[in-house]
Amino acid sequence: MPLPEPPKIAAVEVVPAQPSEADRAAIAHAGVKDAKAVYVVKVRLKAKPPVTSMSWALYVDDERVAKYWEYTDGIYFTVFDPQFFTRNQGKRLRFSYNGTDFFDTGVDLAPAPSVTDSNATRLPLQADVLK
Amino acid sequence: MTVANERGELRNPGLPGHEEFDTLIYGSPPLAYPAALSQYVIYNTPDPAYVTGRINISAFANLGSAPWPFANTNVPLNGHICIPRGRGPFPVAVFAHGNHTPTENSTPGYLYLCELLASHGIIAATIDVNFLNGFNSGENDARAIVHLEHLKQLRTWNSTAAHPLHGMVDLNRILIVGHSRGGEAVGHASFFNRLAAIGPVVLDGSAGLGPYRFGLTAVAAIAPTDRQFVPATGPTVVPDSYFIIHGSQDADVFTFEGYHTYARAHAVDLANPTVSDGKFKAMLWVHKANHNQFNSVWAAESAPGAAMPRPNQERIARVHLGALALAVLLDRREYFAVLRDHAVASAWDPAGTELVSQYQDPQRIFVQHNQEGLAAPVVSLPVQGTVAADGVAAARQLTALVGGFATTTITLRLAWNGAGTRLLLRVDPATLPAERYKVIALRVGQSNEAANTASRDQDFTLEVSSGSRTAAFPASSLHRLLFPDPPPFGPAKIVMQTLRLPVARLVERGVDPSDLRSIALVFDRRQTGVVYTGDLQCTN
């Protein structure tokens, strides 16, 4: 049998959204400064692979995305710290099943839109971002 | 019916016991599952005495894209529970599935094991974690929390005066079992069980989750994943006794990554190498078993004809998980014999089944554990001695025996080209109290490198000396050293077998265990070969 193939990415979009209650607790615990929003990184896939227990871990360059979730068009993860985008600006998204062999998706992390004190109060809910 | 085996007195633990039991559904109604999730409507009408609450797992996980009729702030505690009739208290086993398409209910897939255990007098449940299923990653901490919350539900019922389970649950005898991602999660549950908080989430019950601190007797992982979730403190080290079973034809978790979990558990503490945490670990590697057939409702994922028939795989699960449960939950300690040596179960397993097993007892002293570093092999302190490689290339390596993540566990590679070569460990008998132990145990396995003949067992001689007396035993007289089963993907796995040489057999041959002077691996039974050794212990 051939090795399973990693997902193919169609596009990446970063959308600021309102933090949930759990997000606020995590932000406070992590001591993130200037966390005005939760950044929802939507990774639209050309096709979703079958659901398996084996996981395609997602990396931004060498930084592993700890958790991601499924939505209708692909997967998404959330970022509390805007420094994540500064640190990883223009870096490549990669998948790996073992932390050793990496599959280059050919797609870079998109920049995060700026969130100001004024527009932070009008951010959408995460559920709405994922519709 | 009692099935004879080499020890005679053991009954097949995979056969039903004599206890009558009832199977009930528990759940958290109202649960308005839509048509796409019609397999779950059974949880909307639980047994009236077994209505449960909801829990908030939003600190750990989001739900997938399936149309669940609840949010991650109020997920249900649904499951199936098999309860022996009688007064109890009964020990407990709780099973959890892994990741699978969420439109198929994975939960009933372990009822065949729950029913077996209940027939032996164990309360056995299989739980609904399907709302965490989907194309996601990193959620196994949430699976662990759900598992622990189900245990908490049992504790609540046990302490509720009017409840049918009042006083019937032995909360000091608990086995948690997980398959696949659920198998990784039981390791995290074992770790979380002892914590007061996880990050910002307190586990004292004040915010809904916890407290836990259950008396987990053992943790069992069926074909688990590893390190999909990594705690802030690093990869989880399972603190409780640990059992793992995995199939060579697993075409899902094809890297046998749970082996890394096994390696981390109860590993030697280099600062205190004689100190034991009092826990055992055991492993069963099943040639021709695949991933999905351990769950009775999941369709096989392996190529047609690659895996053993489903009834055989379920039978192996019954026998070996049954033996584990009887040993640790019902104090039938004689069933530890199955964990120590899978050959004890050979009459109960399907004919022709090829298995590899490892066992590490809490009582052990390492003669050689190889974790000192990558330099030339040594005898491990506090045992004193020397190692001499005569005609055999001996190299300690960080070899990825099974694939998956890079390993941090060192193994010793031994390669020879010409019969009669040997690895000789000379020891100072004053530093090795072998007479206090029952067995000399060596973990060793062959690779599929060219020096090994395909499909042929590897073999050598184990030679043990005290003073002028030497006893020699073919490795094959202790166990087969199987050639690796070609895997569905990637490189073949090198899975070591624990060879257990009874000290009594040494005594029979005139070797004085209180005066043990040397242990040698003599490569005189195959002209060429490559084997990997993990550790050499005196143990029980």
XYZ file of C-alpha atoms in Angstrom:
671
model
C 0.000 0.000 0.000
C 1.271 3.519 -0.680
C 1.898 5.816 2.259
C -1.039 8.075 3.023
C -0.701 11.480 1.383
C -0.834 14.692 3.396
C -3.653 17.162 2.861
C -3.269 19.689 0.058
C -3.889 23.306 0.998
C -5.937 25.593 -1.239
C -5.629 28.814 0.767
C -4.884 30.247 4.185
C -6.785 33.091 5.779
C -6.408 34.713 9.192
C -9.537 36.204 10.725
C -9.592 37.975 14.107
C -12.504 36.928 16.307
C -13.816 37.358 19.818
C -12.124 35.176 22.445
C -14.333 32.610 24.114
C -14.447 32.302 27.885
C -11.971 29.405 27.696
C -9.737 31.502 25.451
C -9.715 34.349 27.972
C -8.630 31.974 30.729
C -5.869 30.565 28.551
C -4.733 34.034 27.525
C -4.583 35.146 31.139
C -2.745 31.990 32.175
C -0.207 32.416 29.396
C 0.278 36.079 30.251
C -0.161 37.168 26.653
C 0.032 40.948 26.358
C -2.089 42.931 23.927
C -4.386 39.963 23.277
C -7.270 41.897 21.843
C -8.536 39.030 19.723
C -8.257 35.384 18.907
C -6.851 34.898 15.451
C -8.605 32.086 13.613
C -6.252 30.649 11.001
C -8.444 28.983 8.405
C -6.599 26.466 6.263
C -8.835 25.620 3.325
C -8.078 22.167 1.945
C -8.483 20.966 -1.607
C -9.858 17.738 -0.153
C -10.111 16.367 3.352
C -8.254 13.102 3.868
C -10.144 10.277 5.537
C -10.574 10.448 9.289
C -7.915 8.274 10.908
C -6.205 8.052 14.241
C -2.890 8.825 12.656
C -2.610 12.586 12.642
C -1.075 14.957 10.149
C 0.575 17.379 12.533
C 0.675 20.893 11.108
C 3.821 22.951 11.388
C 4.612 26.543 10.548
C 8.208 26.030 9.513
C 9.531 24.164 12.579
C 6.846 25.298 15.024
C 4.172 22.714 15.593
C 0.572 23.839 15.803
C -0.519 22.166 19.026
C -4.133 21.654 18.054
C -6.272 22.130 15.000
C -9.900 21.458 14.290
C -12.112 20.648 11.374
C -14.544 23.008 9.716
C -16.557 22.634 6.568
C -13.832 23.641 4.133
C -10.782 22.347 5.944
C -9.023 22.862 9.233
C -8.421 25.813 11.502
C -6.386 26.697 14.511
C -6.453 29.622 16.866
C -3.665 31.923 17.958
C -3.747 34.193 20.998
C -0.410 35.906 20.682
C 0.002 38.249 17.705
C 3.754 37.727 18.027
C 3.155 34.294 16.490
C 2.556 35.990 13.164
C 5.575 38.253 13.517
C 7.745 35.288 14.400
C 6.466 33.193 11.527
C 5.899 35.822 8.877
C 6.175 34.295 5.418
C 7.052 30.888 6.757
C 5.909 27.702 5.115
C 3.114 25.427 6.329
C 4.214 21.800 6.524
C 2.629 18.525 7.525
C 4.301 15.606 9.261
C 3.054 12.348 10.736
C 6.179 11.646 12.754
C 8.031 14.897 13.433
C 10.863 13.681 11.254
C 9.569 13.525 7.695
C 7.995 16.781 6.537
C 5.738 17.482 3.594
C 5.946 20.993 2.206
C 2.507 22.326 1.355
C 3.854 25.110 -0.845
C 1.716 27.576 1.098
C 2.951 30.238 3.533
C 1.307 31.482 6.698
C -0.862 34.465 5.892
C -0.314 37.709 7.799
C -2.727 38.653 10.552
C -4.924 41.704 10.109
C -4.258 44.347 12.716
C -6.671 44.604 15.592
C -7.030 47.934 17.314
C -8.814 48.864 20.497
C -11.582 50.343 18.425
C -12.263 47.439 16.079
C -11.666 44.798 18.768
C -15.114 45.509 20.144
C -16.747 44.655 16.828
C -15.058 41.334 16.115
C -17.210 38.399 15.025
C -17.783 35.266 17.063
C -15.507 32.359 16.169
C -18.521 30.281 15.202
C -19.482 32.919 12.669
C -15.965 33.042 11.270
C -16.141 29.328 10.585
C -19.466 29.339 8.755
C -14.777 -25.208 29.824
C -11.204 -25.185 30.969
C -8.628 -25.104 28.229
C -5.425 -26.881 29.098
C -2.206 -24.989 28.862
C 1.326 -25.641 29.845
C 0.677 -24.535 33.410
C -2.458 -26.587 33.678
C -4.223 -24.602 36.362
C -5.167 -21.541 34.333
C -8.514 -21.185 32.663
C -8.697 -19.325 29.377
C -9.303 -15.691 30.397
C -10.860 -15.014 27.018
C -13.797 -17.267 27.794
C -16.854 -15.912 29.601
C -16.948 -16.221 33.349
C -19.894 -17.325 35.402
C -21.307 -13.997 36.577
C -24.630 -12.836 35.192
C -24.733 -9.187 34.223
C -26.957 -6.489 32.772
C -26.031 -4.108 29.983
C -27.423 -0.590 30.266
C -27.087 2.689 28.458
C -26.300 5.868 30.326
C -26.504 9.335 28.896
C -27.295 12.999 29.200
C -30.684 13.747 27.625
C -32.111 15.741 26.032
C -29.942 15.003 23.032
C -31.647 15.987 19.787
C -29.309 14.259 17.388
C -30.035 15.105 13.747
C -30.526 12.454 11.088
C -26.844 12.493 10.153
C -26.045 11.352 13.682
C -28.893 8.867 14.017
C -26.619 6.201 15.544
C -26.468 8.263 18.719
C -30.165 8.572 19.475
C -29.847 5.599 21.836
C -28.212 7.957 24.334
C -31.310 10.131 24.467
C -33.195 7.404 26.303
C -30.802 6.034 28.903
C -31.831 3.793 31.727
C -33.757 6.101 34.079
C -31.334 5.470 36.940
C -28.367 6.256 34.749
C -28.955 9.806 33.615
C -25.738 11.792 33.641
C -24.715 15.425 33.590
C -22.721 17.396 31.055
C -19.161 18.647 31.211
C -17.331 21.642 29.822
C -14.272 20.678 27.803
C -13.879 24.003 26.025
C -10.496 24.572 27.652
C -9.215 21.508 25.847
C -11.076 21.026 22.613
C -13.427 22.321 19.999
C -15.909 19.983 18.392
C -15.599 18.953 14.783
C -17.840 19.827 11.896
C -20.448 17.137 12.565
C -23.801 18.635 13.614
C -23.622 17.767 17.300
C -26.650 18.925 19.281
C -24.436 20.427 21.985
C -21.387 22.650 22.308
C -17.975 21.937 23.785
C -19.167 23.670 26.945
C -21.749 20.959 27.672
C -20.787 17.645 26.137
C -22.640 14.567 27.358
C -21.363 11.623 29.357
C -22.812 8.786 27.294
C -21.894 5.156 27.374
C -22.763 1.509 27.684
C -22.159 -0.238 30.960
C -22.182 -3.938 31.820
C -22.931 -4.502 35.506
C -22.537 -7.871 37.200
C -25.495 -8.960 39.271
C -24.691 -9.354 42.918
C -23.694 -7.212 45.811
C -20.250 -6.108 44.780
C -18.224 -4.088 45.196
C -16.889 -4.825 41.735
C -13.738 -3.475 40.143
C -14.066 -1.289 37.090
C -12.799 -1.227 33.519
C -13.637 1.682 31.222
C -12.917 1.589 27.481
C -12.611 4.518 25.091
C -12.458 4.491 21.312
C -10.238 6.587 19.120
C -10.627 8.779 16.090
C -13.018 7.637 13.398
C -15.637 9.129 11.168
C -17.991 10.852 13.606
C -21.111 9.748 11.781
C -20.423 6.191 12.912
C -20.803 5.534 16.633
C -17.516 3.933 17.731
C -18.620 3.324 21.302
C -20.294 -0.115 21.020
C -17.134 -1.521 19.453
C -15.772 -2.682 22.785
C -18.926 -4.257 24.132
C -17.445 -7.641 23.296
C -14.715 -6.924 25.832
C -17.027 -5.286 28.356
C -19.304 -8.334 28.303
C -16.344 -10.630 28.854
C -15.117 -8.659 31.846
C -18.592 -8.303 33.338
C -19.016 -12.072 33.153
C -15.946 -12.293 35.389
C -17.330 -9.838 37.943
C -16.034 -6.516 36.653
C -18.157 -3.441 35.961
C -17.149 -2.590 32.404
C -18.153 0.448 30.388
C -17.432 1.792 26.932
C -17.753 5.535 26.555
C -18.844 8.016 23.897
C -16.060 10.342 22.818
C -17.328 10.593 19.251
C -17.850 14.346 19.500
C -14.067 14.714 19.470
C -13.755 12.697 16.277
C -13.019 14.210 12.907
C -10.139 15.573 10.895
C -8.466 17.233 13.863
C -5.239 16.995 15.789
C -3.985 17.533 19.333
C -7.249 16.851 21.182
C -6.146 13.811 23.140
C -5.957 15.762 26.378
C -9.694 16.308 26.011
C -10.218 12.592 25.434
C -8.349 11.968 28.699
C -10.530 14.423 30.590
C -13.695 12.817 29.241
C -12.406 9.414 30.326
C -11.688 10.640 33.852
C -15.082 12.348 34.066
C -16.773 9.037 33.293
C -14.876 7.526 36.219
C -16.067 10.432 38.318
C -19.632 9.642 37.291
C -19.174 6.096 38.552
C -17.803 7.451 41.810
C -20.848 9.714 42.140
C -23.239 6.814 41.613
C -21.271 4.692 44.044
C -21.689 7.313 46.743
C -25.358 8.102 46.039
C -27.461 6.215 48.567
C -30.482 5.680 46.361
C -28.572 4.659 43.256
C -28.445 1.010 42.074
C -24.642 1.257 42.016
C -24.412 2.551 45.564
C -21.537 0.795 47.270
C -21.009 -1.515 44.296
C -17.991 0.133 42.689
C -14.507 -0.670 43.927
C -12.791 2.626 43.193
C -9.410 1.259 44.181
C -9.404 -1.237 41.340
C -9.730 0.578 38.074
C -8.431 -0.316 34.635
C -8.689 2.275 31.892
C -8.389 1.069 28.326
C -8.155 3.152 25.200
C -7.835 2.340 21.530
C -5.974 4.413 18.997
C -6.132 8.101 19.991
C -8.098 6.865 22.987
C -5.056 4.705 23.704
C -2.835 7.749 23.801
C -5.428 9.491 25.933
C -5.438 6.865 28.689
C -1.756 7.628 29.173
C -2.606 11.306 29.590
C -5.484 10.354 31.901
C -3.066 8.413 34.076
C -0.901 11.539 34.242
C -3.762 14.020 34.725
C -5.305 11.819 37.437
C -2.613 13.017 39.842
C -2.748 16.719 38.961
C -4.503 19.560 40.732
C -4.650 21.670 37.590
C -3.810 21.612 33.912
C -2.720 25.064 32.871
C -5.536 27.423 33.788
C -7.989 24.593 34.410
C -8.309 23.616 38.051
C -9.284 20.010 38.675
C -10.773 20.348 42.134
C -14.391 20.330 40.987
C -14.876 24.031 41.625
C -15.181 24.733 37.906
C -16.814 21.426 37.043
C -13.882 19.191 36.180
C -12.284 16.868 38.706
C -11.262 16.047 41.310
C -9.878 12.727 40.160
C -7.079 10.939 42.043
C -8.565 7.553 41.332
C -6.810 4.368 42.239
C -5.830 3.440 38.720
C -4.578 -0.104 38.905
C -3.394 -0.216 35.325
C -3.641 1.519 31.981
C -4.055 -0.410 28.743
C -3.520 0.992 25.274
C -4.719 -0.744 22.134
C -2.808 0.417 19.054
C -2.301 3.876 20.533
C -0.968 7.038 19.007
C 1.742 8.973 20.830
C 2.518 12.654 21.315
C -0.395 14.051 19.318
C -0.934 15.987 22.514
C 2.190 16.975 24.426
C 1.836 18.444 27.934
C 3.793 21.573 28.817
C 6.093 19.352 30.865
C 7.045 17.217 27.863
C 5.850 13.908 26.445
C 3.631 12.058 28.871
C 5.285 9.443 31.039
C 2.589 7.026 32.170
C 2.887 6.741 35.957
C 0.678 3.675 36.383
C 1.260 0.098 35.334
C 1.017 -0.026 31.565
C -0.022 -2.586 28.955
C 0.083 -2.084 25.211
C -1.113 -4.255 22.343
C -0.501 -3.401 18.681
C -0.745 -5.203 15.355
C 1.940 -5.506 12.695
C -0.573 -4.861 9.896
C -1.910 -1.659 11.413
C -2.540 0.522 8.391
C -3.678 3.513 10.442
C -1.201 3.947 13.304
C 1.410 2.272 11.131
C 4.415 3.600 13.032
C 3.695 1.640 16.270
C 4.296 4.923 18.036
C 2.882 3.635 21.298
C 6.159 1.807 21.614
C 7.662 5.173 22.536
C 5.053 5.559 25.278
C 6.023 2.112 26.480
C 9.725 2.991 26.423
C 9.182 6.153 28.483
C 7.069 4.366 31.107
C 8.972 3.004 34.104
C 12.286 3.520 32.404
C 15.520 3.319 34.319
C 16.277 6.380 36.424
C 19.943 6.962 35.716
C 20.379 8.811 39.024
C 18.783 5.942 40.965
C 19.028 2.860 38.755
C 18.027 0.408 41.463
C 14.925 2.348 42.446
C 11.654 1.008 41.105
C 8.349 2.860 41.092
C 6.603 -0.414 41.857
C 4.793 -0.621 38.525
C 4.993 -3.155 35.746
C 4.718 -2.734 32.001
C 3.918 -5.294 29.360
C 3.672 -5.275 25.593
C 2.115 -7.563 23.014
C 2.977 -7.193 19.321
C 0.589 -9.218 17.211
C 1.674 -10.273 13.762
C -1.132 -9.843 11.204
C -3.426 -7.844 13.476
C -4.579 -4.539 12.003
C -5.888 -1.360 13.601
C -9.628 -1.350 13.233
C -10.501 -4.943 14.038
C -9.912 -4.341 17.736
C -13.163 -2.331 17.490
C -16.000 -4.634 16.478
C -17.889 -1.981 14.503
C -15.026 -0.453 12.526
C -14.469 -1.841 9.046
C -10.968 -3.183 8.463
C -8.564 -0.559 7.173
C -5.828 -2.897 5.955
C -5.477 -4.247 2.424
C -7.652 -7.280 1.699
C -5.976 -10.421 2.960
C -3.228 -8.588 4.836
C -4.685 -9.008 8.292
C -5.886 -11.991 10.257
C -9.641 -12.653 10.304
C -11.580 -10.369 12.645
C -12.729 -13.199 14.959
C -9.101 -14.151 15.548
C -8.110 -10.608 16.391
C -11.013 -10.200 18.787
C -10.083 -13.524 20.372
C -6.540 -12.330 20.978
C -7.911 -9.143 22.531
C -10.195 -11.185 24.766
C -7.437 -13.508 25.928
C -4.771 -10.924 26.655
C -6.899 -8.052 27.932
C -8.878 -10.643 29.866
C -5.688 -11.916 31.471
C -4.657 -8.360 32.316
C -8.021 -7.585 33.898
C -8.146 -10.796 35.902
C -4.602 -10.243 37.128
C -4.862 -6.603 38.164
C -8.552 -6.191 39.020
C -9.485 -9.544 40.530
C -6.143 -10.351 42.155
C -5.837 -13.466 40.021
C -2.114 -12.977 40.072
C -1.517 -16.250 38.311
C -2.606 -14.478 35.133
C 0.496 -12.324 35.287
C 2.076 -15.395 33.713
C 0.356 -14.419 30.454
C 1.808 -10.916 30.659
C 5.260 -12.232 31.431
C 5.235 -14.747 28.619
C 2.637 -14.829 25.876
C 3.412 -18.512 25.258
C 1.343 -19.296 28.349
C -1.668 -18.315 26.252
C -0.666 -20.244 23.155
C -3.434 -22.811 23.571
C -5.994 -20.011 23.801
C -4.787 -17.827 20.963
C -5.741 -18.748 17.401
C -3.523 -21.501 16.035
C -0.489 -20.199 14.220
C -0.611 -16.738 15.776
C 2.820 -15.134 15.915
C 3.340 -12.821 18.853
C 6.173 -10.869 20.392
C 5.983 -9.746 23.987
C 7.865 -7.734 26.520
C 7.450 -7.563 30.244
C 9.201 -5.499 32.879
C 8.552 -6.395 36.480
C 8.707 -3.818 39.276
C 11.348 -5.966 40.952
C 14.473 -5.762 38.842
C 18.087 -4.812 38.749
C 19.627 -3.829 35.446
C 22.807 -5.610 34.456
C 22.866 -3.574 31.277
C 20.306 -0.951 30.290
C 22.364 0.915 27.672
C 21.009 4.332 28.591
C 24.367 5.746 29.777
C 25.143 7.085 26.319
C 26.290 6.154 22.864
C 29.804 5.106 23.826
C 30.868 1.454 23.873
C 28.532 -0.815 25.852
C 29.150 -1.183 29.573
C 27.775 -3.081 32.524
C 25.347 -0.695 34.190
C 25.942 0.634 37.675
C 25.608 -0.296 40.448
C 26.491 -3.688 38.982
C 30.180 -3.652 38.240
C 31.908 -5.459 35.441
C 33.185 -5.259 31.904
C 31.880 -5.863 28.422
C 33.950 -7.485 25.697
C 32.824 -7.889 22.112
C 34.680 -10.773 20.511
C 34.141 -10.754 16.766
C 30.760 -9.047 17.069
C 30.204 -5.406 16.175
C 28.526 -3.896 19.229
C 27.241 -0.351 18.905
C 24.820 1.580 21.050
C 22.472 3.569 18.837
C 19.425 5.773 18.877
C 17.764 3.469 16.408
C 14.184 4.120 15.418
C 13.134 0.536 16.005
C 9.514 1.092 15.148
C 9.304 4.420 13.326
C 7.300 7.367 14.524
C 9.014 10.181 16.366
C 12.765 10.118 16.840
C 13.630 7.924 19.797
C 15.484 8.896 22.931
C 15.922 5.284 24.025
C 19.251 3.687 23.221
C 19.509 0.119 21.986
C 22.566 -2.018 21.454
C 23.055 -3.283 17.905
C 24.963 -6.533 17.623
C 26.119 -7.697 14.188
C 28.170 -10.776 13.445
C 29.518 -12.483 10.368
C 30.866 -15.865 11.378
C 29.678 -18.319 13.969
C 31.264 -18.370 17.397
C 31.521 -14.679 18.038
C 30.276 -13.404 21.361
C 29.366 -10.491 23.580
C 30.667 -11.214 27.047
C 29.534 -9.389 30.162
C 31.782 -10.143 33.133
C 30.255 -9.055 36.413
C 31.449 -8.749 39.984
C 29.144 -11.174 41.810
C 29.316 -9.043 44.941
C 27.424 -6.338 43.050
C 24.777 -8.557 41.433
C 22.442 -10.331 43.884
C 20.948 -12.597 41.228
C 19.878 -15.117 43.856
C 17.195 -12.655 44.998
C 15.452 -12.873 41.642
C 13.617 -15.544 39.703
C 14.662 -14.731 36.174
C 17.394 -13.314 33.985
C 15.603 -11.310 31.316
C 17.027 -10.060 28.039
C 15.127 -7.977 25.512
C 16.339 -8.832 22.041
C 14.952 -8.787 18.528
C 16.093 -9.159 14.972
C 15.828 -6.693 12.128
C 15.187 -7.340 8.454
C 18.756 -6.390 7.527
C 20.470 -8.578 4.954
C 22.477 -10.497 7.543
C 19.232 -12.020 8.772
C 17.519 -14.577 6.580
C 14.036 -13.520 5.599
C 11.243 -15.352 7.381
C 13.703 -17.297 9.545
C 13.871 -17.024 13.327
C 17.151 -15.644 14.616
C 18.966 -17.594 17.291
C 22.055 -17.579 19.494
C 23.168 -19.104 22.771
C 22.806 -17.505 26.160
C 25.674 -18.639 28.366
C 25.690 -17.987 32.112
C 28.639 -18.794 34.368
C 29.403 -18.891 38.049
C 32.891 -19.895 39.027
C 33.711 -23.022 37.067
C 30.124 -23.917 36.137
C 28.556 -22.705 32.924
C 25.073 -23.313 31.588
C 24.143 -22.659 27.982
C 20.669 -22.181 26.576
C 19.636 -21.577 22.987
C 17.656 -18.358 22.826
C 15.124 -20.318 20.807
C 14.530 -22.567 23.823
C 13.250 -19.518 25.666
C 11.317 -17.884 22.836
C 11.222 -17.426 19.120
C 12.986 -14.358 17.735
C 10.673 -13.719 14.806
C 11.700 -12.138 11.545
C 9.828 -8.831 11.227
C 6.450 -9.011 9.552
C 6.536 -6.794 6.437
C 4.478 -3.736 7.380
C 1.766 -2.070 5.309
C 3.867 1.114 5.001
C 7.422 2.145 5.660
C 10.305 0.242 7.196
C 9.852 -3.003 9.084
C 9.583 -2.762 12.842
C 12.228 -4.221 15.123
C 10.264 -5.458 18.102
C 12.306 -7.054 20.825
C 11.165 -10.159 22.668
C 11.816 -10.503 26.388
C 13.689 -13.768 26.875
C 13.174 -14.951 30.439
C 15.653 -17.511 31.706
C 14.540 -18.909 35.077
C 17.222 -18.775 37.720
C 15.981 -22.209 38.826
C 17.204 -23.625 35.507
C 20.641 -22.216 36.224
C 20.622 -23.842 39.630
C 19.625 -27.148 38.024
C 22.752 -26.882 35.867
C 24.950 -26.171 38.857
C 25.278 -22.431 38.349
C 25.277 -20.578 41.659
C 23.233 -17.388 41.230
C 24.901 -15.810 44.255
C 28.208 -16.121 42.485
C 27.282 -15.073 38.958
C 30.445 -14.185 37.056
C 29.428 -13.740 33.430
C 26.586 -13.646 30.963
C 27.419 -14.099 27.305
C 25.517 -13.921 24.051
C 27.282 -16.486 21.886
C 26.453 -16.218 18.202
C 26.954 -19.847 17.297
C 23.564 -20.814 15.918
C 23.452 -18.642 12.794
C 26.411 -17.805 10.578
C 25.429 -14.150 10.290
C 22.964 -11.866 11.918
C 21.948 -8.542 13.387
C 20.026 -8.259 16.617
C 19.138 -5.326 18.833
C 19.096 -5.622 22.601
C 17.325 -3.307 24.991
C 18.311 -4.359 28.458
C 19.476 -7.277 30.542
C 17.971 -7.610 34.008
C 17.749 -9.881 36.966
C 14.081 -9.734 37.759
C 10.918 -11.554 38.708
